[in-house]
Coordinates of C-alpha atoms in Angstrom, one line a residue:
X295 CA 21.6 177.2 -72.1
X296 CA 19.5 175.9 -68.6
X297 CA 21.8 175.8 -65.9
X298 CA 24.7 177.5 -67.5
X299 CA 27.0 178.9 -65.0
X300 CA 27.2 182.5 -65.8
X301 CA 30.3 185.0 -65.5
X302 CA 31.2 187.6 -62.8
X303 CA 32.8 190.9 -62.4
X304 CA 35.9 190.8 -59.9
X305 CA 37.6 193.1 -58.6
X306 CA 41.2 193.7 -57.0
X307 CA 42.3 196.9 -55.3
X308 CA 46.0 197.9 -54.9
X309 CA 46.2 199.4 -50.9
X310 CA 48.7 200.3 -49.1
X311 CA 48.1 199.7 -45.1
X312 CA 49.2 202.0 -42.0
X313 CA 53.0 200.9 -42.1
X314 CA 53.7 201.4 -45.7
X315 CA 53.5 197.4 -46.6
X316 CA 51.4 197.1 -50.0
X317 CA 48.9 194.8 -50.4
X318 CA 45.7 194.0 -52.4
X319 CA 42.2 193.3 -51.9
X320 CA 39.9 190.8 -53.9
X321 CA 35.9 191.1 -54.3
X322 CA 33.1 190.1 -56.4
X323 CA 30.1 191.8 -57.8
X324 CA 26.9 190.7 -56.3
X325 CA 27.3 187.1 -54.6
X326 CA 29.3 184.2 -56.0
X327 CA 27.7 180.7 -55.9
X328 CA 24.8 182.4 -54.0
X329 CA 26.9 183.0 -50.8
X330 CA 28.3 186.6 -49.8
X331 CA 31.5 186.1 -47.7
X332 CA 34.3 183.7 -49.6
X333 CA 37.9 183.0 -48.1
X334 CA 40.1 186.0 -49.4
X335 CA 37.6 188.3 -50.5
X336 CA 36.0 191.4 -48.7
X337 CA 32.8 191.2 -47.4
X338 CA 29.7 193.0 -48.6
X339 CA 28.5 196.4 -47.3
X340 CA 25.4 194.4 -46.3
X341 CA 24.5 191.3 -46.1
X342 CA 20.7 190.5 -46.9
X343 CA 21.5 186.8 -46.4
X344 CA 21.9 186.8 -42.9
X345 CA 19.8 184.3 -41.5
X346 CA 16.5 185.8 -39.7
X347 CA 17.3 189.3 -41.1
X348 CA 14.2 191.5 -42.3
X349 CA 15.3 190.4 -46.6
X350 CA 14.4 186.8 -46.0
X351 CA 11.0 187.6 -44.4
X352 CA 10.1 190.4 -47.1
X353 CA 11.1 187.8 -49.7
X354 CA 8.7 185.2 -48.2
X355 CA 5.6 187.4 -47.8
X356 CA 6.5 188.3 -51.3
X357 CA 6.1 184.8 -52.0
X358 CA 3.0 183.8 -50.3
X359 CA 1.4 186.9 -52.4
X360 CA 2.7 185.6 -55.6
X361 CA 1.3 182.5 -54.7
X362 CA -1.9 183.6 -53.5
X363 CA -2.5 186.1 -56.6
X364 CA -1.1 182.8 -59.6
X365 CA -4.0 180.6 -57.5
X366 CA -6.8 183.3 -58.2
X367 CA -5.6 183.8 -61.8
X368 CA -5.6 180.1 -62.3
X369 CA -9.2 180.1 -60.0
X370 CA -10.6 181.7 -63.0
X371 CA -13.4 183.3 -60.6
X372 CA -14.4 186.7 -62.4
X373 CA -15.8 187.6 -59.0
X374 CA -12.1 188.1 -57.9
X375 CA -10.8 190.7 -59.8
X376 CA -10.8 193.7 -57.5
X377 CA -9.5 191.5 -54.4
X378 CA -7.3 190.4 -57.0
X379 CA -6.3 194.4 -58.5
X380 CA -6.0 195.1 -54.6
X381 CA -3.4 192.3 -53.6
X382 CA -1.0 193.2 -56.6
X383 CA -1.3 196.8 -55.4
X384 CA -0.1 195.6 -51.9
X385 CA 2.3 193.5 -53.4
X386 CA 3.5 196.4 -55.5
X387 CA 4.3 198.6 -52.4
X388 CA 5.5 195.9 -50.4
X389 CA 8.1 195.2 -52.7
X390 CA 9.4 198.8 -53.0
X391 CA 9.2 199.4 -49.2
X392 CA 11.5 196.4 -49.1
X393 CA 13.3 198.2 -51.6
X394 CA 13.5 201.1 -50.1
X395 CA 14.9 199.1 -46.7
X396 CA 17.1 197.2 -48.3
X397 CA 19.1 200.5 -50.1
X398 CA 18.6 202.0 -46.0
X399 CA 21.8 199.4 -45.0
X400 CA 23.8 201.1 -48.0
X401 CA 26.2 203.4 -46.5
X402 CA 29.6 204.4 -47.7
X403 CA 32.7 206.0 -46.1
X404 CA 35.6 207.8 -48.1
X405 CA 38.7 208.2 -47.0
X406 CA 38.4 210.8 -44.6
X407 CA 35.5 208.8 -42.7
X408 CA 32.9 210.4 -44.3
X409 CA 29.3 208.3 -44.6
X410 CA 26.6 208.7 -47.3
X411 CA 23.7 206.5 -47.5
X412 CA 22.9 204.9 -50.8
X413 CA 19.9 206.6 -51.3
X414 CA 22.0 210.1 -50.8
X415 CA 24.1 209.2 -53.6
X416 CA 21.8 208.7 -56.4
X417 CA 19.1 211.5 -55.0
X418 CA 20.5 214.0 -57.7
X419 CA 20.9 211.4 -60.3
X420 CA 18.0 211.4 -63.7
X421 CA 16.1 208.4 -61.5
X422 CA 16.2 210.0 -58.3
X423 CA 17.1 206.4 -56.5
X424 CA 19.4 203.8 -56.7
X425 CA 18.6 201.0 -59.0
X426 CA 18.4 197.6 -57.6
X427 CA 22.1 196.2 -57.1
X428 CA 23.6 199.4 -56.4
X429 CA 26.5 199.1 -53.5
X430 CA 26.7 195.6 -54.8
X431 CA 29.7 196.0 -57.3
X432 CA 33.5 195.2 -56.6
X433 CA 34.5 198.4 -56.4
X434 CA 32.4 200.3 -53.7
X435 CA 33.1 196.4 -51.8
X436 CA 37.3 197.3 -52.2
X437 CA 37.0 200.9 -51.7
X438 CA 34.6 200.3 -48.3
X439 CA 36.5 197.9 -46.7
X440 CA 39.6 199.2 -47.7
X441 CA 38.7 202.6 -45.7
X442 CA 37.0 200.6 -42.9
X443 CA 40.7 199.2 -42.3
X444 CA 42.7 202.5 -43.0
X445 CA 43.9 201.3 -46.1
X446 CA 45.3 203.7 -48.7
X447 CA 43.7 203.0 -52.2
X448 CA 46.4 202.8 -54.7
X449 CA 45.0 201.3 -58.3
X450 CA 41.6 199.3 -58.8
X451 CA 41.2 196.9 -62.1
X452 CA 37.8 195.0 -62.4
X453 CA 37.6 192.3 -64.7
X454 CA 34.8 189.6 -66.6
X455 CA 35.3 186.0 -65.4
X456 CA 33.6 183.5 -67.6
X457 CA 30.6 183.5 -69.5
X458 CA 28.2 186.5 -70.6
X459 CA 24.5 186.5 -69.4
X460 CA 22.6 187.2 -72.5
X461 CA 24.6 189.9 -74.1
X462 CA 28.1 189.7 -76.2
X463 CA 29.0 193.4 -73.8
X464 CA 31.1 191.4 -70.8
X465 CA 33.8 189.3 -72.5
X466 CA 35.6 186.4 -70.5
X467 CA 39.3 187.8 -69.2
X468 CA 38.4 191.4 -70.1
X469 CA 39.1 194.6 -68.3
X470 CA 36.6 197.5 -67.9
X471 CA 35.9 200.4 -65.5
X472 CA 33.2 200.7 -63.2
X473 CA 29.8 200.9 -64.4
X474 CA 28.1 204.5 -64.4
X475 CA 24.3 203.3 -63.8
X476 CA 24.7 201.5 -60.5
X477 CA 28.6 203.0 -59.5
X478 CA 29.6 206.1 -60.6
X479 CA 27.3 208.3 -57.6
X480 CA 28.7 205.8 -55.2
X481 CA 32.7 206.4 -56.6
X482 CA 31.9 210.1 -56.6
X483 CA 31.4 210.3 -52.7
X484 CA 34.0 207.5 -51.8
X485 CA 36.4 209.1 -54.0
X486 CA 35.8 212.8 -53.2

């Protein structure tokens, strides 16, 4: 099973574009052979790849404190632990004040130009926030740029594309709707 290639969930949205001439629109959930922008698919809503952008150095301090707290586990030095029980804590709000940054470049027009922030949509949802991959999905990808671009939304159809990660639930060439736990509060407001 090590180095499998794993499925994805694509995504193609019927539009039709200022002068009446139909089209369609392409995307993919999440990124797709660990890039975000692909020839004939839209681009993301944000790009936390971007070269020198706040993500990649978050991700590295996140790093250096994984590092730092695995070499004082392995140290074995009892004397550690609270400098050790203090750097997990920092890690531990580090990483959700990333978090919480990275669901900050979530925003998401519908059709009359209307913008909610990420963290908007899911603040009346059970959880209270979005979970992590939210505004990541094909469809709020079709629906955004498809707005940005004045596009008229006509039918959306996502679909599996090779193998399932772990679970028997996505199956290869199979159709299903958008999911509810990381779209449905995002497809409420673009689709209002």
């Amino acid at each position: 099973m090590e180095g499998m290639v794993v499925g994805k969930m694509f995504g193609v949205l019927v539009v039709r574009e200022k002068g009446g001439t139909l089209g369609y629109l392409a995307a993919f959930s999440g990124k797709l052979a660990g890039e975000n922008h692909h020839e004939g698919f839209v681009p993301p809503i944000f790009d936390g790849l971007v070269a020198g952008g706040f993500l990649n150095a978050g991700m590295e301090e996140l790093s250096m404190m994984n590092e730092k707290i695995r070499s004082m586990k392995l140290s074995g030095d009892n004397s550690v632990a609270d400098e050790l029980q203090q750097l997990k804590l920092t890690r531990k709000n580090h990483s959700n004040a990333l978090q919480y940054q990275i669901f900050d470049q979530y925003h998401f027009l519908n059709r009359y130009g209307q913008s909610k922030s990420l963290i908007e949509a899911f603040k009346d949802t059970a959880a209270g926030k979005p979970p992590a991959g939210a505004g990541e999905c094909a469809a709020p990808k079709l629906l955004q740029y498809a707005f940005q671009q004045e596009m008229e939304p006509l039918a959306l159809a996502e679909f599996w594309w090779g193998l399932s990660p772990k679970s028997d639930h996505w199956k290869h060439g199979r159709f299903y709707p958008p999911c509810l736990e990381k779209c449905a509060p995002i497809l409420e407001h673009m689709l209002s």
